[in-house]
Coordinates of C-alpha atoms in Angstrom, one line a residue:
Chain A
M18 CA 5.7 -42.4 31.6
I19 CA 6.7 -43.3 28.0
E20 CA 5.1 -46.5 26.8
L21 CA 5.6 -47.7 23.2
R22 CA 3.5 -50.7 22.1
D23 CA 4.4 -52.5 18.9
I24 CA 5.7 -49.4 17.2
R25 CA 6.6 -49.9 13.5
K26 CA 8.0 -47.4 11.1
T27 CA 8.0 -48.3 7.4
Y28 CA 9.3 -46.1 4.5
T29 CA 8.4 -46.9 1.0
V30 CA 11.3 -46.2 -1.4
G31 CA 10.1 -46.9 -5.0
K32 CA 8.6 -50.3 -4.8
E33 CA 10.6 -51.4 -1.9
Q34 CA 9.4 -51.3 1.7
I35 CA 12.0 -50.5 4.3
D36 CA 11.2 -51.4 7.9
V37 CA 13.1 -48.9 10.0
L38 CA 11.5 -49.9 13.2
K39 CA 10.1 -53.4 13.7
S40 CA 7.6 -53.8 16.6
I41 CA 9.3 -51.8 19.3
R42 CA 8.1 -52.3 22.8
L43 CA 9.5 -50.0 25.4
T44 CA 8.6 -48.5 28.7
I45 CA 10.5 -45.6 30.3
E46 CA 9.5 -44.7 33.8
E47 CA 9.5 -41.2 35.3
G48 CA 12.9 -40.1 36.5
E49 CA 14.9 -42.6 34.5
F50 CA 18.1 -41.6 32.7
T51 CA 18.2 -43.7 29.6
A52 CA 20.6 -44.0 26.7
I53 CA 19.6 -45.3 23.3
M54 CA 22.6 -46.8 21.6
G55 CA 23.2 -48.4 18.2
P56 CA 25.2 -48.1 15.0
S57 CA 24.2 -45.6 12.4
G58 CA 21.2 -46.8 10.4
S59 CA 19.9 -48.9 13.3
G60 CA 16.8 -46.8 13.6
K61 CA 17.7 -45.1 16.9
S62 CA 17.2 -41.6 15.5
T63 CA 13.8 -42.6 14.1
L64 CA 12.9 -44.0 17.5
M65 CA 14.0 -40.8 19.1
N66 CA 11.9 -38.7 16.7
I67 CA 8.8 -40.7 17.4
I68 CA 9.3 -40.4 21.2
G69 CA 9.8 -36.6 20.5
C70 CA 6.6 -36.4 18.5
L71 CA 8.5 -35.0 15.5
D72 CA 7.7 -38.2 13.5
K73 CA 4.7 -40.5 13.5
Q74 CA 4.8 -44.3 13.6
T75 CA 3.3 -46.3 10.8
S76 CA 1.5 -48.5 13.3
G77 CA 1.4 -49.2 17.0
Q78 CA 0.6 -47.1 20.0
Y79 CA 2.4 -44.4 21.9
L80 CA 1.2 -43.6 25.4
L81 CA 2.6 -40.6 27.1
N82 CA 1.6 -40.3 30.8
G83 CA -0.9 -42.9 30.1
E84 CA -2.5 -41.0 27.3
N85 CA -2.6 -42.4 23.9
I86 CA -1.2 -39.7 21.6
S87 CA -0.9 -42.0 18.5
D88 CA -3.8 -40.3 16.8
Y89 CA -3.0 -36.7 17.8
E90 CA -3.3 -34.0 15.1
D91 CA -0.3 -31.8 14.2
T92 CA -1.4 -29.0 16.4
A93 CA -1.9 -31.2 19.5
L94 CA 1.6 -32.8 18.9
A95 CA 3.1 -29.3 18.7
R96 CA 1.6 -28.7 22.1
V97 CA 3.1 -31.9 23.5
R98 CA 6.5 -30.9 22.1
N99 CA 6.2 -27.5 23.5
Q100 CA 5.1 -28.4 27.1
S101 CA 6.2 -32.0 27.8
I102 CA 9.4 -32.4 25.8
G103 CA 12.7 -30.5 25.7
F104 CA 15.1 -31.1 22.8
V105 CA 18.8 -31.0 22.8
F106 CA 20.5 -31.6 19.4
Q107 CA 24.0 -32.5 18.3
Q108 CA 24.2 -29.3 16.1
F109 CA 22.7 -27.2 18.9
Q110 CA 20.0 -25.8 16.6
L111 CA 20.1 -22.2 17.9
L112 CA 18.7 -19.4 15.9
P113 CA 21.8 -17.5 14.8
R114 CA 20.3 -14.0 14.8
L115 CA 18.9 -14.2 18.3
T116 CA 20.9 -13.7 21.5
A117 CA 21.2 -16.5 24.0
L118 CA 18.4 -15.0 26.1
R119 CA 16.1 -14.7 23.1
N120 CA 16.8 -18.3 22.0
V121 CA 15.9 -19.5 25.4
E122 CA 12.8 -17.4 25.4
L123 CA 11.4 -19.0 22.2
P124 CA 9.6 -22.1 23.6
M125 CA 7.8 -19.8 26.1
I126 CA 6.5 -17.6 23.2
Y127 CA 4.8 -20.6 21.8
N128 CA 3.5 -21.4 25.2
G129 CA 1.8 -18.0 25.5
I130 CA 3.7 -16.8 28.5
G131 CA 3.9 -13.0 29.0
K132 CA 7.0 -11.0 28.1
R133 CA 8.2 -10.2 31.6
E134 CA 7.9 -13.7 32.9
R135 CA 9.6 -15.1 29.8
L136 CA 12.6 -12.9 30.2
E137 CA 12.9 -13.8 34.0
R138 CA 12.6 -17.5 33.4
A139 CA 15.0 -17.4 30.4
A140 CA 17.6 -15.6 32.5
E141 CA 17.0 -18.1 35.4
A142 CA 17.5 -21.1 33.0
L143 CA 20.7 -19.6 31.7
R144 CA 21.9 -19.0 35.2
K145 CA 21.2 -22.6 36.0
V146 CA 23.5 -23.8 33.2
G147 CA 26.2 -21.3 34.2
L148 CA 25.8 -18.7 31.4
S149 CA 24.5 -15.7 33.3
D150 CA 27.3 -13.6 31.8
R151 CA 26.6 -14.6 28.2
M152 CA 22.9 -13.8 27.9
E153 CA 23.2 -11.0 25.3
H154 CA 25.7 -12.9 23.1
L155 CA 24.8 -14.2 19.7
P156 CA 25.4 -17.9 19.2
N157 CA 28.4 -17.5 17.0
A158 CA 30.1 -15.5 19.8
L159 CA 29.9 -18.6 22.0
S160 CA 32.0 -21.8 22.2
G161 CA 30.5 -25.2 21.3
G162 CA 30.0 -26.1 25.0
Q163 CA 28.4 -22.7 25.7
K164 CA 26.0 -23.2 22.7
Q165 CA 25.0 -26.6 24.0
R166 CA 24.4 -25.1 27.4
V167 CA 22.1 -22.5 25.8
A168 CA 20.3 -25.3 24.1
I169 CA 19.9 -27.1 27.4
A170 CA 18.6 -24.0 29.0
R171 CA 16.1 -23.7 26.1
A172 CA 15.1 -27.3 26.6
I173 CA 14.3 -27.0 30.3
V174 CA 12.8 -23.5 30.3
N175 CA 9.2 -24.7 29.8
Q176 CA 9.8 -27.3 32.6
P177 CA 9.1 -30.4 30.5
Q178 CA 8.9 -33.9 32.0
I179 CA 11.2 -35.3 29.4
I180 CA 14.5 -34.1 28.0
L181 CA 15.4 -35.7 24.7
A182 CA 19.1 -35.3 23.7
D183 CA 20.3 -36.5 20.2
E184 CA 24.1 -37.0 20.3
P185 CA 24.4 -34.0 22.6
T186 CA 28.2 -34.3 22.8
G187 CA 28.8 -35.3 19.2
A188 CA 30.2 -32.0 18.2
L189 CA 32.2 -31.4 21.4
D190 CA 35.6 -32.3 22.8
T191 CA 36.0 -34.7 25.7
K192 CA 36.4 -32.1 28.4
T193 CA 33.4 -30.1 27.3
S194 CA 31.4 -33.3 26.9
I195 CA 32.0 -34.2 30.5
S196 CA 30.7 -30.8 31.7
I197 CA 27.6 -31.2 29.4
M198 CA 26.9 -34.7 30.7
E199 CA 27.2 -33.4 34.3
Q200 CA 24.4 -30.9 33.4
F201 CA 22.2 -33.9 32.3
V202 CA 23.1 -35.8 35.5
K203 CA 22.1 -32.8 37.5
L204 CA 18.8 -32.4 35.7
N205 CA 18.0 -36.1 36.1
E206 CA 18.8 -35.9 39.8
E207 CA 16.2 -33.0 40.0
G208 CA 13.6 -35.5 38.7
T209 CA 13.6 -34.9 35.0
T210 CA 13.4 -37.9 32.8
V211 CA 16.3 -37.8 30.3
V212 CA 16.6 -39.9 27.2
L213 CA 19.7 -39.5 25.1
V214 CA 20.8 -41.0 21.9
T215 CA 24.5 -41.8 21.5
H216 CA 27.0 -44.2 20.0
E217 CA 29.7 -43.5 22.5
P218 CA 29.8 -46.0 25.4
E219 CA 31.5 -43.5 27.7
I220 CA 28.5 -41.2 27.3
A221 CA 26.1 -44.0 27.9
D222 CA 28.0 -44.8 31.1
Y223 CA 26.5 -41.7 32.7
T224 CA 23.0 -43.2 32.4
N225 CA 21.2 -45.8 34.5
R226 CA 19.9 -47.8 31.6
T227 CA 21.1 -48.6 28.1
I228 CA 18.8 -49.6 25.3
T229 CA 20.6 -51.0 22.2
V230 CA 18.9 -50.9 18.9
R231 CA 20.1 -52.8 15.9
D232 CA 18.3 -53.2 12.5
G233 CA 15.1 -51.7 13.9
E234 CA 14.9 -53.9 16.9
I235 CA 15.8 -53.6 20.6
V236 CA 18.5 -56.1 21.1
A237 CA 19.6 -55.2 24.6
N238 CA 17.9 -53.5 27.5
D239 CA 20.2 -53.2 30.5
G240 CA 19.3 -51.5 33.7
R241 CA 22.0 -50.5 36.1
R242 CA 22.0 -49.2 39.6
Chain B
M14 CA 1.1 -16.3 20.6
S15 CA -0.3 -12.8 20.3
L16 CA -0.4 -10.7 17.1
M17 CA 1.9 -8.2 18.7
E18 CA 4.5 -11.0 19.3
N19 CA 4.2 -12.0 15.7
I20 CA 4.6 -8.4 14.4
K21 CA 7.7 -7.9 16.6
M22 CA 9.2 -11.2 15.4
A23 CA 8.5 -10.2 11.8
L24 CA 10.1 -6.8 12.3
S25 CA 13.2 -8.2 13.8
S26 CA 13.5 -10.8 11.0
L27 CA 13.1 -8.0 8.4
K28 CA 15.7 -5.9 10.2
A29 CA 18.1 -8.8 10.1
H30 CA 18.0 -8.7 6.3
K31 CA 17.9 -4.9 5.8
L32 CA 19.1 -4.7 2.2
R33 CA 16.9 -7.5 1.0
S34 CA 13.9 -6.1 2.7
V35 CA 14.4 -2.7 1.2
L36 CA 15.0 -4.1 -2.3
T37 CA 11.8 -6.2 -1.9
M38 CA 9.9 -3.2 -0.8
L39 CA 11.1 -1.2 -3.8
G40 CA 8.7 -3.0 -6.1
I41 CA 5.8 -2.1 -3.8
I42 CA 7.1 1.4 -3.2
I43 CA 7.3 2.1 -7.0
G44 CA 4.0 0.5 -7.7
V45 CA 2.0 2.3 -5.0
G46 CA 3.9 5.5 -5.7
A47 CA 3.0 5.3 -9.4
V48 CA -0.7 4.7 -8.7
I49 CA -0.8 7.6 -6.2
I50 CA 1.0 10.0 -8.7
V51 CA -1.3 9.1 -11.6
V52 CA -4.5 9.5 -9.5
A53 CA -3.3 12.7 -7.9
I54 CA -2.2 14.4 -11.1
G55 CA -5.2 13.1 -12.9
Q56 CA -7.6 14.5 -10.4
G57 CA -5.6 17.8 -10.2
G58 CA -5.7 18.1 -14.0
E59 CA -9.4 17.4 -14.1
A60 CA -10.0 20.1 -11.5
V61 CA -8.0 22.6 -13.6
L62 CA -9.8 21.7 -16.8
K63 CA -13.2 22.1 -15.2
S64 CA -12.4 25.4 -13.6
Q65 CA -11.1 26.8 -16.9
I66 CA -14.2 25.7 -18.7
T67 CA -16.7 26.8 -16.2
G68 CA -14.8 30.0 -15.5
A69 CA -15.9 31.8 -12.3
G70 CA -18.6 29.2 -12.2
N71 CA -22.4 29.0 -11.8
T72 CA -22.9 30.2 -15.4
V73 CA -25.1 29.2 -18.3
E74 CA -24.6 30.5 -21.7
L75 CA -27.7 31.3 -23.8
F76 CA -27.8 30.7 -27.5
Y77 CA -30.3 30.9 -30.3
Q78 CA -30.8 28.0 -32.7
P79 CA -33.5 28.9 -35.2
S80 CA -36.0 26.2 -36.2
E81 CA -36.8 25.2 -39.8
E82 CA -39.8 27.4 -40.0
E83 CA -38.0 30.4 -38.7
L84 CA -35.2 29.9 -41.2
Q85 CA -37.8 29.7 -44.0
A86 CA -39.6 32.8 -42.8
N87 CA -36.4 34.8 -42.6
P88 CA -33.3 33.2 -44.2
S89 CA -30.9 35.8 -42.8
V90 CA -31.9 35.1 -39.2
L91 CA -28.6 33.3 -38.6
Y92 CA -26.6 36.4 -39.3
E93 CA -28.6 38.7 -37.1
A94 CA -27.9 39.1 -33.5
A95 CA -30.1 36.9 -31.3
F96 CA -30.5 39.2 -28.3
T97 CA -31.4 42.8 -27.6
S98 CA -30.9 45.2 -24.7
E99 CA -34.5 44.5 -23.8
D100 CA -33.7 40.9 -23.2
I101 CA -30.9 41.8 -20.8
R102 CA -33.3 44.0 -18.7
M103 CA -35.9 41.2 -18.7
L104 CA -33.4 38.5 -17.6
E105 CA -32.1 40.7 -14.8
T106 CA -35.4 40.5 -13.2
I107 CA -35.2 36.7 -12.6
P108 CA -34.5 36.4 -8.9
E109 CA -31.9 33.6 -9.2
V110 CA -29.8 35.6 -11.7
K111 CA -26.9 37.3 -10.1
Q112 CA -25.9 39.1 -13.2
V113 CA -26.3 39.1 -16.9
V114 CA -23.1 39.0 -18.8
A115 CA -23.6 40.4 -22.2
S116 CA -21.2 41.1 -25.1
S117 CA -21.4 42.0 -28.7
S118 CA -18.7 41.7 -31.2
E119 CA -17.9 43.0 -34.6
Y120 CA -14.9 42.6 -36.8
S121 CA -13.6 45.9 -38.0
S122 CA -10.7 47.7 -39.5
I123 CA -8.7 49.9 -37.2
R124 CA -6.2 52.7 -37.7
Y125 CA -3.7 54.5 -35.5
R126 CA -1.9 57.3 -37.3
E127 CA -0.4 55.7 -40.4
Q128 CA -0.8 52.0 -39.2
T129 CA -3.9 50.0 -40.1
G130 CA -5.1 46.5 -39.2
D131 CA -8.2 44.4 -38.3
S132 CA -9.4 43.6 -34.9
S133 CA -12.3 42.1 -33.0
V134 CA -14.2 44.9 -31.2
F135 CA -16.2 43.8 -28.2
G136 CA -18.9 45.7 -26.5
I137 CA -19.1 44.5 -23.0
N138 CA -21.1 45.3 -19.8
Q139 CA -19.9 45.6 -16.2
A140 CA -20.7 41.9 -15.4
Y141 CA -18.5 40.8 -18.3
M142 CA -15.5 42.5 -16.7
D143 CA -16.2 40.9 -13.3
L144 CA -16.8 37.4 -14.6
N145 CA -14.0 37.1 -17.2
N146 CA -11.4 38.4 -14.9
L147 CA -10.0 40.9 -17.4
E148 CA -6.8 42.0 -15.8
I149 CA -5.4 45.5 -16.5
E150 CA -1.7 45.6 -17.1
E151 CA -1.3 49.3 -17.7
G152 CA -3.7 52.2 -17.3
Q153 CA -7.1 51.6 -15.9
G154 CA -10.4 49.8 -16.5
F155 CA -13.8 51.1 -17.2
S156 CA -15.6 52.8 -14.3
E157 CA -19.4 52.5 -13.7
A158 CA -19.8 55.9 -15.2
D159 CA -18.0 54.9 -18.4
F160 CA -20.6 52.1 -18.8
R161 CA -23.5 54.3 -18.2
S162 CA -22.5 57.3 -20.3
G163 CA -20.9 55.5 -23.1
R164 CA -17.6 57.2 -22.9
R165 CA -15.4 56.8 -25.9
A166 CA -12.8 54.8 -24.0
A167 CA -11.2 51.5 -25.0
L168 CA -9.2 48.7 -23.5
I169 CA -6.8 47.0 -25.9
S170 CA -5.3 43.5 -25.8
Y171 CA -1.6 42.9 -25.1
S172 CA -1.1 41.7 -28.7
L173 CA -2.6 44.9 -30.2
Q174 CA -0.4 47.0 -28.0
E175 CA 2.7 45.1 -29.1
K176 CA 1.8 45.5 -32.8
F177 CA 0.8 49.2 -32.9
F178 CA 2.8 50.8 -30.1
E179 CA 6.0 48.7 -29.9
G180 CA 6.7 49.2 -26.3
Q181 CA 5.6 52.8 -26.0
S182 CA 2.7 53.6 -23.7
P183 CA -0.6 53.7 -25.7
I184 CA -2.5 55.3 -22.8
G185 CA -4.2 58.5 -23.9
E186 CA -3.6 57.8 -27.6
V187 CA -6.6 57.8 -29.9
I188 CA -7.3 54.9 -32.2
R189 CA -9.9 54.8 -34.9
I190 CA -12.4 52.0 -35.3
G191 CA -13.6 52.4 -38.8
N192 CA -13.8 56.2 -38.6
Q193 CA -14.9 56.5 -35.0
P194 CA -12.2 57.7 -32.6
V195 CA -11.8 56.2 -29.2
E196 CA -9.3 56.9 -26.4
I197 CA -7.2 54.0 -25.1
I198 CA -7.3 54.0 -21.3
G199 CA -5.9 50.6 -20.5
V200 CA -4.0 47.6 -21.7
L201 CA -5.1 44.1 -20.7
A202 CA -2.6 41.6 -19.2
K203 CA -1.2 38.9 -21.5
P204 CA -3.6 36.0 -21.1
T205 CA -2.5 32.8 -19.4
G206 CA -4.0 29.4 -19.2
L207 CA -4.8 26.5 -21.3
F208 CA -6.9 28.1 -24.0
A209 CA -5.1 31.4 -24.2
F210 CA -3.7 32.7 -27.4
G211 CA -2.9 36.3 -28.1
S212 CA -5.4 37.9 -30.4
M213 CA -5.9 41.5 -31.4
D214 CA -8.9 42.7 -29.4
I215 CA -10.5 46.0 -28.4
Y216 CA -13.0 46.2 -25.6
L217 CA -15.5 49.1 -25.4
P218 CA -18.3 49.8 -22.9
F219 CA -21.5 48.4 -24.3
N220 CA -23.1 51.8 -24.9
T221 CA -20.0 53.1 -26.7
W222 CA -20.1 50.0 -28.9
K223 CA -23.7 50.8 -29.8
M224 CA -22.7 54.3 -30.9
V225 CA -19.6 53.2 -32.8
F226 CA -21.4 50.5 -34.9
G227 CA -24.9 52.2 -34.8
K228 CA -26.8 49.0 -33.7
D229 CA -28.3 47.5 -30.6
D230 CA -27.2 43.9 -30.9
V231 CA -26.2 41.5 -28.2
T232 CA -24.3 38.5 -29.7
Q233 CA -23.4 36.6 -26.6
M234 CA -25.2 36.3 -23.4
T235 CA -24.3 34.4 -20.3
L236 CA -26.2 34.3 -17.0
Q237 CA -24.6 33.9 -13.7
A238 CA -26.7 32.2 -11.1
T239 CA -26.7 33.2 -7.4
S240 CA -25.4 29.7 -6.6
A241 CA -24.7 26.4 -8.2
D242 CA -28.0 25.0 -7.0
H243 CA -29.9 27.6 -9.0
I244 CA -28.3 27.0 -12.4
Q245 CA -31.0 24.7 -13.5
A246 CA -33.8 27.1 -12.5
V247 CA -32.0 30.0 -14.2
A248 CA -31.7 28.0 -17.4
E249 CA -35.3 27.0 -17.4
K250 CA -36.7 30.4 -16.6
A251 CA -34.4 32.3 -19.0
T252 CA -35.2 30.0 -22.0
F253 CA -38.9 30.1 -21.3
Q254 CA -39.0 33.9 -21.1
L255 CA -36.9 34.4 -24.2
N256 CA -38.9 32.0 -26.2
Q257 CA -42.1 33.7 -25.1
L258 CA -40.7 37.2 -25.8
H259 CA -39.4 36.4 -29.2
N260 CA -42.4 34.2 -30.0
T261 CA -40.3 31.1 -30.8
E262 CA -40.6 27.5 -29.8
D263 CA -37.5 26.2 -28.0
S264 CA -35.2 28.1 -30.2
Y265 CA -33.5 29.7 -27.3
M266 CA -31.4 27.2 -25.4
V267 CA -28.6 27.0 -22.9
I268 CA -25.2 25.5 -23.0
N269 CA -24.6 24.3 -19.5
M270 CA -20.9 24.6 -18.8
E271 CA -21.3 22.3 -15.8
E272 CA -22.4 19.6 -18.2
M273 CA -19.5 20.1 -20.5
A274 CA -17.1 20.1 -17.5
E275 CA -18.7 16.9 -16.4
G276 CA -18.1 15.4 -19.8
I277 CA -14.4 16.4 -19.6
G278 CA -14.3 15.1 -16.1
Q279 CA -15.4 11.8 -17.5
I280 CA -12.7 11.8 -20.1
T281 CA -9.9 12.5 -17.6
R282 CA -11.3 9.9 -15.3
I283 CA -11.1 7.3 -18.0
M284 CA -7.6 8.4 -18.7
T285 CA -6.7 8.1 -15.0
I286 CA -8.2 4.6 -14.9
I287 CA -6.2 3.6 -18.0
I288 CA -2.9 5.0 -16.8
G289 CA -3.7 3.9 -13.2
S290 CA -4.2 0.3 -14.3
I291 CA -0.8 0.4 -16.1
A292 CA 0.7 1.6 -12.8
G293 CA -1.3 -1.2 -11.1
I294 CA 0.6 -3.7 -13.2
S295 CA 3.8 -2.5 -11.7
L296 CA 2.2 -3.0 -8.3
F297 CA 1.4 -6.5 -9.3
V298 CA 5.0 -7.1 -10.5
G299 CA 6.1 -5.8 -7.1
G300 CA 3.8 -8.3 -5.4
I301 CA 5.4 -11.1 -7.4
G302 CA 8.8 -9.8 -6.3
V303 CA 7.6 -10.1 -2.7
M304 CA 6.5 -13.6 -3.3
N305 CA 9.9 -14.5 -4.9
I306 CA 11.9 -13.1 -2.0
M307 CA 9.6 -14.8 0.6
L308 CA 10.0 -18.1 -1.2
V309 CA 13.8 -17.7 -1.1
S310 CA 13.5 -16.7 2.5
V311 CA 11.5 -19.8 3.4
T312 CA 14.1 -22.0 1.7
E313 CA 16.9 -20.2 3.4
R314 CA 15.3 -20.4 6.8
T315 CA 14.2 -24.0 6.5
R316 CA 16.3 -24.9 9.5
E317 CA 14.8 -22.1 11.6
I318 CA 11.4 -23.4 10.7
G319 CA 12.4 -26.9 11.8
I320 CA 13.7 -25.5 15.1
R321 CA 10.6 -23.5 15.8
M322 CA 8.5 -26.6 15.1
A323 CA 10.6 -28.7 17.4
L324 CA 10.1 -26.1 20.1
G325 CA 6.4 -26.3 19.8
A326 CA 5.3 -23.9 17.0
T327 CA 2.2 -25.2 15.3
R328 CA 1.8 -25.1 11.5
T329 CA -0.6 -22.2 11.9
Q330 CA 1.9 -20.3 13.9
V331 CA 4.6 -20.8 11.2
L332 CA 2.1 -19.8 8.5
T333 CA 1.1 -16.7 10.4
Q334 CA 4.7 -15.7 11.0
F335 CA 5.6 -15.7 7.3
L336 CA 2.3 -14.1 6.3
I337 CA 2.8 -11.3 8.7
E338 CA 6.3 -10.8 7.5
A339 CA 5.0 -10.4 3.9
I340 CA 2.2 -8.1 5.0
I341 CA 4.6 -5.9 7.0
L342 CA 6.9 -5.8 4.1
T343 CA 4.2 -4.6 1.7
L344 CA 2.6 -2.4 4.2
I345 CA 5.8 -0.4 4.9
G346 CA 6.5 -0.4 1.2
G347 CA 3.0 0.9 0.6
M348 CA 3.4 3.7 3.1
I349 CA 6.7 4.8 1.7
G350 CA 5.1 4.6 -1.7
I351 CA 2.4 6.9 -0.6
L352 CA 4.9 9.4 0.7
L353 CA 6.9 9.1 -2.5
G354 CA 3.8 9.6 -4.6
W355 CA 2.7 12.5 -2.5
G356 CA 6.1 14.2 -3.0
V357 CA 6.5 13.5 -6.7
S358 CA 3.0 14.5 -7.6
G359 CA 3.5 17.7 -5.5
I360 CA 6.6 18.5 -7.6
V361 CA 5.0 17.6 -10.9
A362 CA 1.9 19.7 -9.9
S363 CA 4.0 22.7 -9.0
F364 CA 5.7 22.6 -12.4
A365 CA 2.5 22.1 -14.3
G366 CA 0.8 24.8 -12.3
W367 CA -2.2 22.8 -11.1
P368 CA -3.1 21.4 -7.8
S369 CA -2.1 17.9 -6.8
L370 CA -5.2 16.2 -5.3
I371 CA -4.5 13.3 -2.9
S372 CA -7.7 12.3 -1.3
W373 CA -7.8 10.3 1.9
Q374 CA -9.6 7.6 -0.1
V375 CA -6.5 7.2 -2.3
V376 CA -4.3 7.0 0.8
V377 CA -6.5 4.4 2.6
G378 CA -6.9 2.5 -0.6
G379 CA -3.2 2.4 -1.2
I380 CA -2.6 1.1 2.3
V381 CA -5.3 -1.5 2.2
F382 CA -4.3 -2.6 -1.3
S383 CA -0.7 -3.1 -0.4
M384 CA -1.8 -5.2 2.6
V385 CA -4.0 -7.3 0.3
I386 CA -1.0 -7.8 -2.0
G387 CA 1.0 -8.9 1.0
I388 CA -1.6 -11.4 1.9
I389 CA -2.1 -12.7 -1.6
F390 CA 1.6 -13.0 -2.5
G391 CA 2.7 -14.0 1.0
L392 CA 0.2 -16.9 1.2
L393 CA 2.1 -19.3 -1.1
P394 CA 5.5 -18.9 0.7
A395 CA 3.9 -19.0 4.1
N396 CA 2.0 -22.1 3.2
K397 CA 5.1 -23.7 1.9
A398 CA 6.9 -23.0 5.2
S399 CA 4.1 -24.4 7.3
K400 CA 4.0 -27.7 5.3
L401 CA 7.7 -28.5 6.0
D402 CA 8.5 -31.7 7.7
P403 CA 10.3 -30.7 11.0
I404 CA 12.8 -33.6 10.8
E405 CA 13.8 -32.8 7.2
A406 CA 13.9 -29.1 8.1
L407 CA 16.2 -29.7 11.1
R408 CA 18.6 -31.6 8.9
Y409 CA 18.7 -28.9 6.2
E410 CA 22.1 -27.4 5.7

């Protein structure tokens, strides 16, 4: 499903060239639950951004569902983000002035779905993450765990094939983290491919496969199960 | 994403920052309001000036400008009256002429008991009464019989009444023009309007005036056409016939009041354009205010823009969102400005005593112009928003 071929990412700072990613080769199959681990500065976030089409590689090829999306224009990449990928961020990234329901509705607005269907599907997604009684709350009236569940609802509402989660439990306590991870496990069991970036081994333990990145290279690629 | 969706999103985002939105609109409100006020008052003033100059309208004034030869043949021609009663009768036969307004004037000493003074004495015909709207304050005006018979009756101006009678009723009193007695039957109302000043005047029926001064002169003649379309025809026929009758070459001419009014209209239009462009500058400044706030708003909402992009908003959609916000801001501001301008110019007009003219062109122009300002000044901030890097934007604190 996700195939990265010799992905490189280079930043030029002044006269110096910094290789953030050095020739990454990686394949993630449909239905996998993968963790990307590594210390800060290892390039794991950049890798994540490239997989999520938020960033573009300097060279190499990115095949999504067998389609080479390396040369896609901004507009086409926005479509891929909208329909094929759901993001969950460490800082939740909810719009503070919109209610939980309206936040979840957003991706469908950009997908051109009619108002009634949007509201129905947003309510359904919130019900799925156990927040049917918090739909009309603004984000700052919600706890950290609730905010992250709104974010998960938003990520799945367009029914993407891939969920990308960047340190989804980084801002949460242990107990809340467990309940959030259970959400991801459930989603994965339903068939969604989940890729999460973390530096906590306990979080990585929920997954079936751990990819370790260090200094822009994949140093370990362990499948479990 | 539909336009409706965009507009709703923009409205909710503007509602979220009420104070800021209102303050931003203020520049546009004042700008559009000022333009509307200037144009409305300018057009109202122009209408008033024109109507005061043309009077009841559809009139041409005839006058006599002797040529060199005529002056050489008779050097005193300038001091003689240009028209006669015969001319009036002839001009009345022109089909497009509704009425001939004729008057004669003479400056004369007057006397009431022991008081003496000087006054203009006008001999007027019935048409003059109709056209010049001489209002009677006290007593009564001339009847048709008075004009025909040459009754020794007089109307006096308000100033004359104040000077000679000091608040007592002058009706029925006899005043002497030179040595000729006339009976005062009415007092004219105090004149109002732009060119009004109180002068000592006496009005007599034309036939009476002829008897008092012993001459048959008409010093001023104005023709009223049956309609505005006939003014030109009346002017041409009247001057042709007068020149033929008096055996002169183009010495009888017309002053077309419409033309003068047109000239004054041009002056007020130029004034309106000058003041209007000054008001336009304030609209421009208002536009810059919108741009400033939108730029601040883009910076402040960097993270929101990042989120929207991550969720699948294209750059065009982000650009459209901010552009529509700017347009709605200026559009609402423009509409409030139009209402404000309408109200203020109405108040000003009621104090100045002239109509406030707000045409639909001005209203439509105001709305379109404020939208254009929204587009022009919203483009830069919207473009900036659409060019953001989503990763950077998501990290923005």
